[in-house]
């Protein structure tokens, strides 16, 4: 019986410690990754502005090739919505909506997750010319986590950052073919 009490106290102590740590962790998070693509900025931007093109380089879009996709509006313009619904829990259900476009510079997207967890995040793709035939592409992912889930922000870069970088490397391969 003493051992069970000790185990219970250790578990409660760990939970209390995590809750205390979460009090001091920022609720906002921002993850950005970048790659240099050997193409002019206009060519790169005119590819990344179309959400449907993510099927060619985003590992998230490739999790379930059979997922249901619904498009609303004109791709590459403000207000376009790309919604997905998958039985695969790793893909889940949600939608992306283009919220702002700064020609040859930036596309801002709102991502709304419905399953497996609800949430709303922001993403941006920023293209910056390095010279006439090289473009830096920065993909950012931003959001807020309520207490105590903000504890996850400590490992958000490890969870999402590697996927962002893989997506950018895939984009580079597609555009430099």
Coordinates of N, CA, C and O in Angstrom, one line a residue:
X1 N 0.8 -1.2 0.0 CA 0.0 0.0 0.0 C 0.9 1.3 0.0 O 0.5 2.2 -0.6
X2 N 2.0 1.2 0.7 CA 2.9 2.4 0.8 C 3.4 2.7 -0.6 O 3.6 3.8 -1.0
X3 N 3.7 1.6 -1.4 CA 4.3 1.9 -2.7 C 3.3 2.5 -3.6 O 3.6 3.4 -4.4
X4 N 2.0 2.1 -3.5 CA 0.9 2.8 -4.3 C 0.8 4.2 -4.0 O 0.6 5.1 -4.8
X5 N 0.9 4.5 -2.7 CA 0.8 5.9 -2.3 C 1.9 6.8 -2.8 O 1.8 7.9 -3.3
X6 N 3.1 6.2 -2.8 CA 4.3 6.9 -3.3 C 4.2 7.1 -4.8 O 4.5 8.2 -5.3
X7 N 3.7 6.1 -5.5 CA 3.6 6.2 -7.0 C 2.5 7.3 -7.2 O 2.7 8.1 -8.1
X8 N 1.4 7.3 -6.5 CA 0.4 8.3 -6.7 C 0.9 9.7 -6.4 O 0.7 10.6 -7.2
X9 N 1.7 9.9 -5.3 CA 2.3 11.2 -5.0 C 3.3 11.6 -6.1 O 3.3 12.8 -6.4
X10 N 4.1 10.7 -6.6 CA 5.0 11.1 -7.7 C 4.2 11.5 -8.9 O 4.6 12.5 -9.6
X11 N 3.2 10.8 -9.3 CA 2.4 11.2 -10.5 C 1.8 12.5 -10.3 O 1.8 13.4 -11.1
X12 N 1.1 12.7 -9.1 CA 0.5 14.0 -8.8 C 1.6 15.2 -8.8 O 1.3 16.3 -9.3
X13 N 2.7 14.8 -8.3 CA 3.8 15.8 -8.3 C 4.3 16.2 -9.7 O 4.5 17.4 -10.0
X14 N 4.4 15.2 -10.6 CA 4.8 15.5 -12.0 C 3.7 16.3 -12.7 O 4.0 17.3 -13.4
X15 N 2.4 16.0 -12.4 CA 1.3 16.8 -13.0 C 1.4 18.2 -12.5 O 1.3 19.1 -13.3
X16 N 1.6 18.4 -11.2 CA 1.6 19.7 -10.7 C 2.8 20.5 -11.2 O 2.7 21.7 -11.6
X17 N 4.0 19.8 -11.4 CA 5.1 20.5 -11.9 C 4.9 20.9 -13.4 O 5.2 22.1 -13.7
X18 N 4.3 20.1 -14.2 CA 4.0 20.4 -15.6 C 3.0 21.6 -15.6 O 3.2 22.5 -16.5
X19 N 2.0 21.6 -14.8 CA 1.0 22.7 -14.7 C 1.7 24.0 -14.3 O 1.4 25.1 -14.8
X20 N 2.7 23.9 -13.4 CA 3.4 25.1 -13.0 C 4.3 25.6 -14.1 O 4.3 26.8 -14.4
X21 N 5.0 24.7 -14.8 CA 5.8 25.1 -15.9 C 5.0 25.8 -17.0 O 5.4 26.8 -17.6
X22 N 3.8 25.2 -17.3 CA 2.9 25.8 -18.3 C 2.5 27.2 -18.0 O 2.2 28.0 -18.9
X23 N 2.5 27.6 -16.7 CA 2.2 29.0 -16.4 C 3.2 30.0 -16.9 O 2.9 31.2 -17.2
X24 N 4.4 29.5 -17.2 CA 5.5 30.4 -17.6 C 5.9 30.2 -19.1 O 6.7 30.9 -19.6
X25 N 5.2 29.3 -19.8 CA 5.4 29.1 -21.2 C 4.6 30.1 -22.0 O 3.4 30.2 -21.7
X26 N 5.1 30.7 -23.1 CA 4.3 31.6 -23.9 C 3.2 30.8 -24.6 O 3.3 29.7 -24.9
X27 N 2.1 31.5 -24.7 CA 0.9 30.9 -25.4 C 1.0 31.0 -26.9 O 0.4 30.3 -27.6
X28 N 1.8 32.0 -27.4 CA 2.0 32.2 -28.8 C 3.2 31.4 -29.3 O 4.2 31.2 -28.5
X29 N 3.1 30.9 -30.5 CA 4.3 30.2 -31.1 C 4.4 30.6 -32.5 O 3.5 31.0 -33.2
X30 N 5.7 30.6 -33.0 CA 6.0 30.9 -34.4 C 7.1 30.0 -34.9 O 8.1 29.9 -34.2
X31 N 6.9 29.3 -36.0 CA 7.9 28.4 -36.5 C 8.1 28.9 -38.0 O 7.2 29.0 -38.7
X32 N 9.3 29.1 -38.3 CA 9.7 29.5 -39.7 C 10.8 28.7 -40.2 O 11.8 28.4 -39.5
X33 N 10.7 28.2 -41.4 CA 11.8 27.5 -42.1 C 12.0 28.1 -43.5 O 11.1 28.8 -44.0
X34 N 13.2 28.0 -44.0 CA 13.4 28.6 -45.4 C 14.3 27.7 -46.2 O 15.0 26.8 -45.8
X35 N 14.3 28.0 -47.5 CA 15.1 27.3 -48.5 C 15.3 28.3 -49.7 O 14.6 29.3 -49.9
X36 N 16.4 28.1 -50.4 CA 16.7 29.0 -51.5 C 16.5 28.1 -52.8 O 17.0 27.0 -52.9
X37 N 15.7 28.7 -53.7 CA 15.3 28.0 -54.9 C 15.9 28.7 -56.1 O 15.8 29.9 -56.2
X38 N 16.5 28.0 -57.0 CA 17.2 28.6 -58.1 C 16.2 28.8 -59.3 O 16.3 28.2 -60.3
X39 N 15.4 29.8 -59.0 CA 14.4 30.2 -60.0 C 14.0 31.7 -59.6 O 14.2 32.1 -58.5
X40 N 13.6 32.5 -60.6 CA 13.2 33.9 -60.3 C 12.0 34.0 -59.4 O 11.2 33.1 -59.4
X41 N 11.9 35.0 -58.6 CA 10.9 35.2 -57.6 C 9.5 35.1 -58.2 O 8.6 34.5 -57.6
X42 N 9.3 35.7 -59.4 CA 7.9 35.6 -60.0 C 7.5 34.2 -60.3 O 6.3 33.8 -60.1
X43 N 8.4 33.4 -60.8 CA 8.1 32.0 -61.1 C 7.8 31.2 -59.8 O 6.8 30.4 -59.7
X44 N 8.6 31.4 -58.8 CA 8.3 30.7 -57.5 C 7.0 31.2 -56.9 O 6.2 30.4 -56.5
X45 N 6.8 32.5 -56.8 CA 5.6 33.0 -56.2 C 4.4 32.5 -57.0 O 3.4 32.2 -56.4
X46 N 4.4 32.5 -58.3 CA 3.3 32.1 -59.1 C 3.0 30.6 -58.9 O 1.9 30.1 -59.4
X47 N 3.9 29.9 -58.3 CA 3.6 28.5 -58.0 C 3.1 28.3 -56.6 O 2.1 27.6 -56.4
X48 N 3.7 29.0 -55.6 CA 3.2 28.8 -54.2 C 1.9 29.5 -53.9 O 1.3 29.1 -52.9
X49 N 1.5 30.4 -54.7 CA 0.2 31.1 -54.4 C -1.0 30.2 -54.6 O -2.0 30.5 -54.1
X50 N -0.8 29.1 -55.4 CA -1.9 28.2 -55.7 C -1.9 27.1 -54.6 O -0.9 26.3 -54.6
X51 N -2.9 27.0 -53.8 CA -2.9 26.0 -52.8 C -3.0 24.6 -53.3 O -2.5 23.6 -52.7
X52 N -3.6 24.4 -54.5 CA -3.7 23.1 -55.1 C -2.3 22.5 -55.4 O -2.1 21.3 -55.4
X53 N -1.3 23.4 -55.6 CA 0.0 22.9 -55.9 C 0.7 22.2 -54.7 O 1.6 21.5 -54.9
X54 N 0.1 22.5 -53.5 CA 0.7 21.8 -52.3 C 0.6 20.3 -52.5 O 1.4 19.6 -51.8
X55 N -0.3 19.8 -53.3 CA -0.4 18.3 -53.5 C 0.9 17.8 -54.1 O 1.2 16.6 -53.9
X56 N 1.7 18.7 -54.7 CA 3.0 18.2 -55.3 C 4.2 18.3 -54.4 O 5.2 17.7 -54.8
X57 N 4.1 19.0 -53.3 CA 5.3 19.1 -52.4 C 5.0 19.0 -50.9 O 5.9 18.8 -50.1
X58 N 3.8 19.1 -50.5 CA 3.5 19.1 -49.0 C 3.2 17.6 -48.6 O 2.3 17.0 -49.1
X59 N 4.1 17.2 -47.6 CA 3.9 15.9 -47.1 C 2.5 15.7 -46.4 O 2.0 14.6 -46.3
X60 N 2.0 16.8 -45.9 CA 0.7 16.8 -45.2 C -0.4 16.4 -46.2 O -1.3 15.7 -45.9
X61 N -0.3 17.0 -47.5 CA -1.3 16.7 -48.5 C -1.2 15.2 -49.0 O -2.1 14.7 -49.6
X62 N 0.0 14.6 -48.8 CA 0.3 13.3 -49.3 C 0.0 12.2 -48.3 O 0.2 11.0 -48.7
X63 N -0.4 12.5 -47.1 CA -0.6 11.5 -46.1 C -1.7 10.5 -46.5 O -1.5 9.3 -46.3
X64 N -2.7 11.0 -47.2 CA -3.8 10.2 -47.6 C -4.2 10.5 -49.0 O -5.0 11.5 -49.2
X65 N -3.7 9.8 -50.0 CA -4.0 10.2 -51.4 C -5.5 10.1 -51.7 O -5.9 10.7 -52.7
X66 N -6.2 9.3 -50.9 CA -7.6 9.2 -51.2 C -8.5 10.2 -50.4 O -9.8 10.0 -50.5
X67 N -7.9 11.1 -49.7 CA -8.7 12.1 -49.0 C -9.7 12.9 -49.9 O -9.3 13.2 -51.0
X68 N -10.8 13.2 -49.3 CA -11.8 14.0 -50.1 C -11.3 15.5 -50.0 O -11.0 16.0 -48.9
X69 N -11.3 16.1 -51.2 CA -10.9 17.5 -51.3 C -12.0 18.3 -51.9 O -12.6 17.9 -52.9
X70 N -12.3 19.5 -51.4 CA -13.3 20.4 -51.9 C -12.6 21.8 -52.1 O -12.0 22.3 -51.1
X71 N -12.8 22.4 -53.2 CA -12.3 23.7 -53.5 C -13.4 24.7 -53.7 O -14.4 24.4 -54.4
X72 N -13.3 25.9 -53.1 CA -14.3 26.9 -53.2 C -13.6 28.2 -53.6 O -12.6 28.6 -53.0
X73 N -14.0 28.8 -54.7 CA -13.4 30.0 -55.2 C -12.4 29.8 -56.3 O -12.3 28.7 -56.8
X74 N -11.6 30.8 -56.5 CA -10.6 30.7 -57.6 C -9.2 30.6 -56.9 O -8.8 31.5 -56.1
X75 N -8.5 29.5 -57.1 CA -7.2 29.2 -56.5 C -6.3 30.4 -56.9 O -6.3 30.9 -58.0
X76 N -5.4 30.7 -55.9 CA -4.4 31.8 -56.1 C -5.0 33.2 -55.8 O -4.3 34.1 -56.1
X77 N -6.2 33.2 -55.3 CA -6.8 34.6 -55.0 C -7.4 34.6 -53.6 O -7.6 33.5 -53.0
X78 N -7.5 35.7 -53.0 CA -8.0 35.9 -51.7 C -9.4 35.3 -51.6 O -10.2 35.5 -52.5
X79 N -9.6 34.5 -50.6 CA -10.9 33.9 -50.4 C -11.0 32.5 -50.8 O -12.0 31.7 -50.5
X80 N -10.0 32.0 -51.6 CA -10.0 30.6 -52.0 C -9.9 29.7 -50.8 O -9.1 29.9 -49.9
X81 N -10.7 28.6 -50.8 CA -10.7 27.7 -49.7 C -10.4 26.3 -50.3 O -11.1 25.8 -51.2
X82 N -9.5 25.6 -49.7 CA -9.1 24.2 -49.9 C -9.5 23.5 -48.7 O -8.9 23.7 -47.6
X83 N -10.5 22.6 -48.8 CA -10.9 21.8 -47.6 C -10.6 20.3 -47.8 O -10.6 19.9 -49.0
X84 N -10.2 19.6 -46.8 CA -9.9 18.2 -46.9 C -10.6 17.5 -45.8 O -11.0 18.0 -44.8
X85 N -10.9 16.2 -46.1 CA -11.5 15.3 -45.1 C -11.0 13.9 -45.3 O -11.1 13.4 -46.4
X86 N -10.3 13.4 -44.3 CA -9.7 12.1 -44.4 C -10.1 11.2 -43.3 O -10.3 11.6 -42.1
X87 N -10.2 9.9 -43.5 CA -10.4 8.9 -42.5 C -9.1 8.7 -41.7 O -9.1 8.2 -40.6
X88 N -8.0 9.0 -42.3 CA -6.7 8.9 -41.7 C -6.5 10.0 -40.6 O -6.6 11.1 -40.9
X89 N -6.4 9.5 -39.3 CA -6.3 10.5 -38.2 C -5.1 11.5 -38.3 O -5.1 12.6 -37.8
X90 N -4.1 11.1 -39.1 CA -2.9 11.9 -39.2 C -3.2 13.1 -40.2 O -2.5 14.1 -40.2
X91 N -4.2 12.9 -41.1 CA -4.6 14.0 -42.0 C -5.8 14.7 -41.5 O -5.8 15.9 -41.6
X92 N -6.7 14.0 -40.9 CA -7.9 14.6 -40.3 C -8.8 15.4 -41.2 O -8.9 15.0 -42.4
X93 N -9.4 16.4 -40.7 CA -10.3 17.2 -41.5 C -10.1 18.7 -41.2 O -9.8 19.1 -40.0
X94 N -10.2 19.5 -42.2 CA -10.0 21.0 -42.0 C -10.0 21.7 -43.3 O -10.5 21.2 -44.3
X95 N -9.5 23.0 -43.3 CA -9.6 23.8 -44.5 C -8.5 24.9 -44.4 O -8.1 25.3 -43.3
X96 N -8.0 25.3 -45.5 CA -7.1 26.4 -45.6 C -7.8 27.5 -46.5 O -8.4 27.2 -47.5
X97 N -7.6 28.7 -46.1 CA -8.2 29.9 -46.8 C -7.2 30.9 -47.0 O -6.5 31.3 -46.1
X98 N -7.0 31.4 -48.3 CA -6.1 32.5 -48.6 C -6.7 33.7 -48.0 O -7.8 34.1 -48.4
X99 N -6.0 34.4 -47.1 CA -6.5 35.6 -46.5 C -5.9 36.9 -47.0 O -6.5 37.9 -47.0
X100 N -4.6 36.8 -47.5 CA -4.0 38.0 -48.1 C -2.9 37.6 -49.1 O -2.3 36.5 -48.9
X101 N -2.7 38.4 -50.1 CA -1.7 38.2 -51.1 C -1.0 39.5 -51.3 O -1.6 40.5 -51.6
X102 N 0.3 39.5 -51.2 CA 1.2 40.7 -51.6 C 2.0 40.2 -52.8 O 2.9 39.4 -52.6
X103 N 1.6 40.6 -54.0 CA 2.2 40.0 -55.2 C 3.7 39.9 -55.2 O 4.4 40.8 -54.9
X104 N 4.1 38.7 -55.6 CA 5.6 38.3 -55.6 C 6.3 38.4 -54.3 O 7.5 38.4 -54.3
X105 N 5.5 38.6 -53.2 CA 6.1 38.7 -51.9 C 5.6 37.7 -50.8 O 6.4 37.1 -50.1
X106 N 4.3 37.6 -50.7 CA 3.7 36.9 -49.6 C 2.3 36.4 -49.8 O 1.5 37.1 -50.4
X107 N 2.0 35.2 -49.3 CA 0.7 34.7 -49.3 C 0.4 34.3 -47.8 O 1.2 33.6 -47.2
X108 N -0.7 34.8 -47.3 CA -1.1 34.5 -45.9 C -2.4 33.6 -46.0 O -3.3 33.9 -46.7
X109 N -2.3 32.5 -45.2 CA -3.4 31.5 -45.2 C -3.8 31.3 -43.7 O -3.0 31.2 -42.8
X110 N -5.1 31.1 -43.6 CA -5.7 30.7 -42.3 C -5.9 29.2 -42.4 O -6.6 28.7 -43.4
X111 N -5.5 28.4 -41.4 CA -5.7 27.0 -41.4 C -6.7 26.6 -40.3 O -6.4 27.0 -39.1
X112 N -7.8 26.0 -40.6 CA -8.8 25.6 -39.6 C -8.8 24.1 -39.5 O -9.2 23.4 -40.5
X113 N -8.4 23.6 -38.4 CA -8.5 22.2 -38.1 C -9.8 21.8 -37.4 O -10.2 22.5 -36.5
X114 N -10.4 20.7 -37.9 CA -11.6 20.2 -37.3 C -11.4 18.9 -36.6 O -12.0 18.7 -35.5
X115 N -10.7 18.0 -37.2 CA -10.4 16.7 -36.6 C -8.9 16.4 -36.9 O -8.4 16.8 -37.9
X116 N -8.2 15.7 -36.0 CA -8.6 15.1 -34.8 C -8.8 16.1 -33.6 O -9.4 15.8 -32.6
X117 N -8.3 17.3 -33.8 CA -8.5 18.4 -32.8 C -8.9 19.7 -33.5 O -8.4 19.9 -34.6
X118 N -9.7 20.5 -32.8 CA -10.1 21.7 -33.4 C -9.0 22.8 -33.1 O -8.4 22.7 -32.0
X119 N -8.8 23.7 -34.0 CA -7.9 24.8 -33.8 C -7.7 25.6 -35.1 O -8.1 25.2 -36.2
X120 N -7.3 26.8 -34.9 CA -7.0 27.7 -36.0 C -5.6 28.3 -35.9 O -5.2 28.7 -34.8
X121 N -4.9 28.2 -37.0 CA -3.5 28.7 -37.1 C -3.4 29.6 -38.3 O -4.2 29.6 -39.2
X122 N -2.3 30.3 -38.4 CA -2.0 31.1 -39.5 C -0.7 30.6 -40.1 O 0.2 30.1 -39.4
X123 N -0.6 30.7 -41.4 CA 0.6 30.3 -42.1 C 0.9 31.4 -43.2 O 0.0 32.1 -43.7
X124 N 2.2 31.5 -43.5 CA 2.6 32.5 -44.5 C 3.7 31.9 -45.3 O 4.5 31.1 -44.8
X125 N 3.7 32.2 -46.6 CA 4.8 31.8 -47.5 C 5.3 33.2 -48.0 O 4.6 33.9 -48.7
X126 N 6.6 33.4 -47.8 CA 7.2 34.7 -48.2 C 8.3 34.4 -49.2 O 9.2 33.5 -48.9
X127 N 8.3 35.1 -50.3 CA 9.3 34.9 -51.3 C 10.1 36.2 -51.4 O 9.6 37.3 -51.5
X128 N 11.4 36.1 -51.4 CA 12.3 37.2 -51.4 C 13.4 36.9 -52.5 O 14.1 35.9 -52.4
X129 N 13.5 37.8 -53.5 CA 14.6 37.6 -54.5 C 16.0 37.8 -53.9 O 16.2 38.7 -53.1
X130 N 16.8 36.9 -54.2 CA 18.3 37.0 -53.8 C 19.0 37.6 -54.9 O 19.8 38.5 -54.7
X131 N 18.7 37.2 -56.1 CA 19.2 37.8 -57.4 C 18.2 37.4 -58.5 O 17.1 37.0 -58.1
X132 N 18.5 37.7 -59.7 CA 17.5 37.5 -60.8 C 17.1 36.0 -60.9 O 16.0 35.8 -61.5
X133 N 17.9 35.1 -60.5 CA 17.5 33.7 -60.6 C 17.6 32.9 -59.3 O 17.6 31.6 -59.4
X134 N 17.5 33.5 -58.2 CA 17.5 32.8 -56.9 C 16.4 33.5 -56.0 O 16.4 34.7 -55.9
X135 N 15.6 32.7 -55.4 CA 14.6 33.2 -54.5 C 14.6 32.5 -53.1 O 14.7 31.2 -53.1
X136 N 14.6 33.2 -52.1 CA 14.5 32.6 -50.7 C 13.0 32.5 -50.4 O 12.2 33.4 -50.6
X137 N 12.6 31.3 -50.0 CA 11.2 31.0 -49.7 C 11.2 30.7 -48.2 O 11.9 29.8 -47.7
X138 N 10.4 31.4 -47.5 CA 10.2 31.2 -46.0 C 8.8 30.8 -45.8 O 7.8 31.5 -46.2
X139 N 8.6 29.7 -45.1 CA 7.3 29.2 -44.7 C 7.1 29.3 -43.2 O 7.9 28.7 -42.5
X140 N 6.1 30.1 -42.8 CA 5.9 30.2 -41.4 C 4.6 29.7 -40.9 O 3.6 29.6 -41.7
X141 N 4.5 29.2 -39.7 CA 3.4 28.6 -39.1 C 3.2 29.3 -37.7 O 4.1 29.2 -36.9
X142 N 2.0 29.9 -37.4 CA 1.9 30.7 -36.2 C 0.5 30.3 -35.5 O -0.4 30.0 -36.2
X143 N 0.5 30.4 -34.2 CA -0.7 30.1 -33.5 C -0.6 30.4 -32.0 O 0.4 30.9 -31.6
X144 N -1.7 30.1 -31.3 CA -1.8 30.3 -29.9 C -2.3 28.9 -29.3 O -3.1 28.3 -29.9
X145 N -1.8 28.6 -28.1 CA -2.2 27.5 -27.4 C -2.7 27.9 -26.0 O -2.0 28.6 -25.3
X146 N -3.9 27.5 -25.6 CA -4.4 27.9 -24.3 C -3.7 27.1 -23.2 O -3.2 26.0 -23.5
X147 N -3.7 27.6 -22.0 CA -3.2 26.9 -20.9 C -4.0 25.7 -20.6 O -5.3 25.8 -20.7
X148 N -3.5 24.6 -20.3 CA -2.2 24.1 -20.1 C -1.5 23.6 -21.4 O -0.4 23.1 -21.4
X149 N -2.3 23.6 -22.5 CA -1.8 23.0 -23.8 C -0.6 23.8 -24.3 O 0.1 23.3 -25.2
X150 N -0.4 25.1 -23.8 CA 0.8 25.8 -24.2 C 2.1 25.1 -23.9 O 3.1 25.5 -24.4
X151 N 2.0 24.1 -23.0 CA 3.2 23.4 -22.7 C 3.8 22.7 -24.0 O 5.0 22.5 -24.1
X152 N 2.9 22.4 -24.9 CA 3.3 21.8 -26.2 C 4.1 22.7 -27.0 O 4.9 22.3 -27.9
X153 N 4.0 24.0 -26.8 CA 4.8 25.0 -27.5 C 6.3 24.8 -27.4 O 7.1 25.2 -28.3
X154 N 6.7 24.1 -26.3 CA 8.1 23.9 -26.1 C 8.7 22.9 -27.1 O 9.9 22.9 -27.4
X155 N 7.8 22.1 -27.7 CA 8.3 21.1 -28.7 C 7.6 21.3 -30.0 O 7.7 20.4 -30.9
X156 N 7.0 22.4 -30.2 CA 6.3 22.7 -31.5 C 7.2 22.7 -32.7 O 6.9 22.2 -33.8
X157 N 8.4 23.3 -32.5 CA 9.3 23.3 -33.6 C 9.7 21.9 -34.1 O 9.8 21.6 -35.2
X158 N 9.9 21.0 -33.1 CA 10.2 19.6 -33.4 C 9.1 18.9 -34.0 O 9.2 18.0 -34.9
X159 N 7.9 19.2 -33.6 CA 6.7 18.6 -34.2 C 6.3 19.0 -35.6 O 6.0 18.2 -36.4
X160 N 6.4 20.3 -35.8 CA 6.0 20.9 -37.1 C 7.1 21.4 -38.0 O 7.1 21.3 -39.2
X161 N 8.2 21.8 -37.4 CA 9.3 22.4 -38.1 C 10.0 21.5 -39.1 O 10.3 21.9 -40.2
X162 N 10.2 20.2 -38.7 CA 10.8 19.3 -39.6 C 9.9 19.0 -40.9 O 10.4 18.9 -42.0
X163 N 8.6 19.0 -40.6 CA 7.7 18.9 -41.8 C 7.7 20.1 -42.7 O 7.7 19.9 -43.9
X164 N 7.8 21.3 -42.1 CA 7.9 22.5 -42.9 C 9.1 22.5 -43.8 O 9.1 22.8 -45.0
X165 N 10.2 22.1 -43.2 CA 11.5 22.0 -43.9 C 11.4 21.0 -45.0 O 11.9 21.2 -46.1
X166 N 10.9 19.8 -44.7 CA 10.7 18.8 -45.8 C 9.8 19.3 -46.9 O 10.2 19.1 -48.1
X167 N 8.8 20.0 -46.6 CA 7.9 20.6 -47.6 C 8.7 21.6 -48.5 O 8.5 21.6 -49.7
X168 N 9.5 22.4 -47.9 CA 10.3 23.4 -48.6 C 11.3 22.7 -49.5 O 11.6 23.1 -50.7
X169 N 12.0 21.6 -49.0 CA 12.9 20.9 -49.8 C 12.2 20.2 -51.0 O 12.8 20.2 -52.1
X170 N 11.0 19.7 -50.8 CA 10.2 19.1 -51.9 C 9.8 20.2 -52.9 O 9.9 19.9 -54.1
X171 N 9.5 21.4 -52.4 CA 9.1 22.5 -53.3 C 10.3 22.8 -54.2 O 10.2 23.0 -55.4
X172 N 11.5 22.9 -53.6 CA 12.7 23.2 -54.3 C 12.9 22.1 -55.4 O 13.2 22.5 -56.6
X173 N 12.8 20.8 -55.1 CA 12.9 19.8 -56.1 C 11.9 20.0 -57.3 O 12.3 19.8 -58.4
X174 N 10.7 20.2 -56.9 CA 9.7 20.4 -58.0 C 10.0 21.5 -58.9 O 9.9 21.4 -60.1
X175 N 10.3 22.7 -58.3 CA 10.6 23.9 -59.1 C 11.9 23.9 -59.9 O 12.0 24.5 -60.9
X176 N 12.9 23.2 -59.4 CA 14.2 23.1 -60.1 C 14.3 22.0 -61.1 O 15.3 21.9 -61.7
X177 N 13.2 21.2 -61.3 CA 13.3 20.2 -62.3 C 13.5 20.7 -63.6 O 13.0 21.7 -64.1

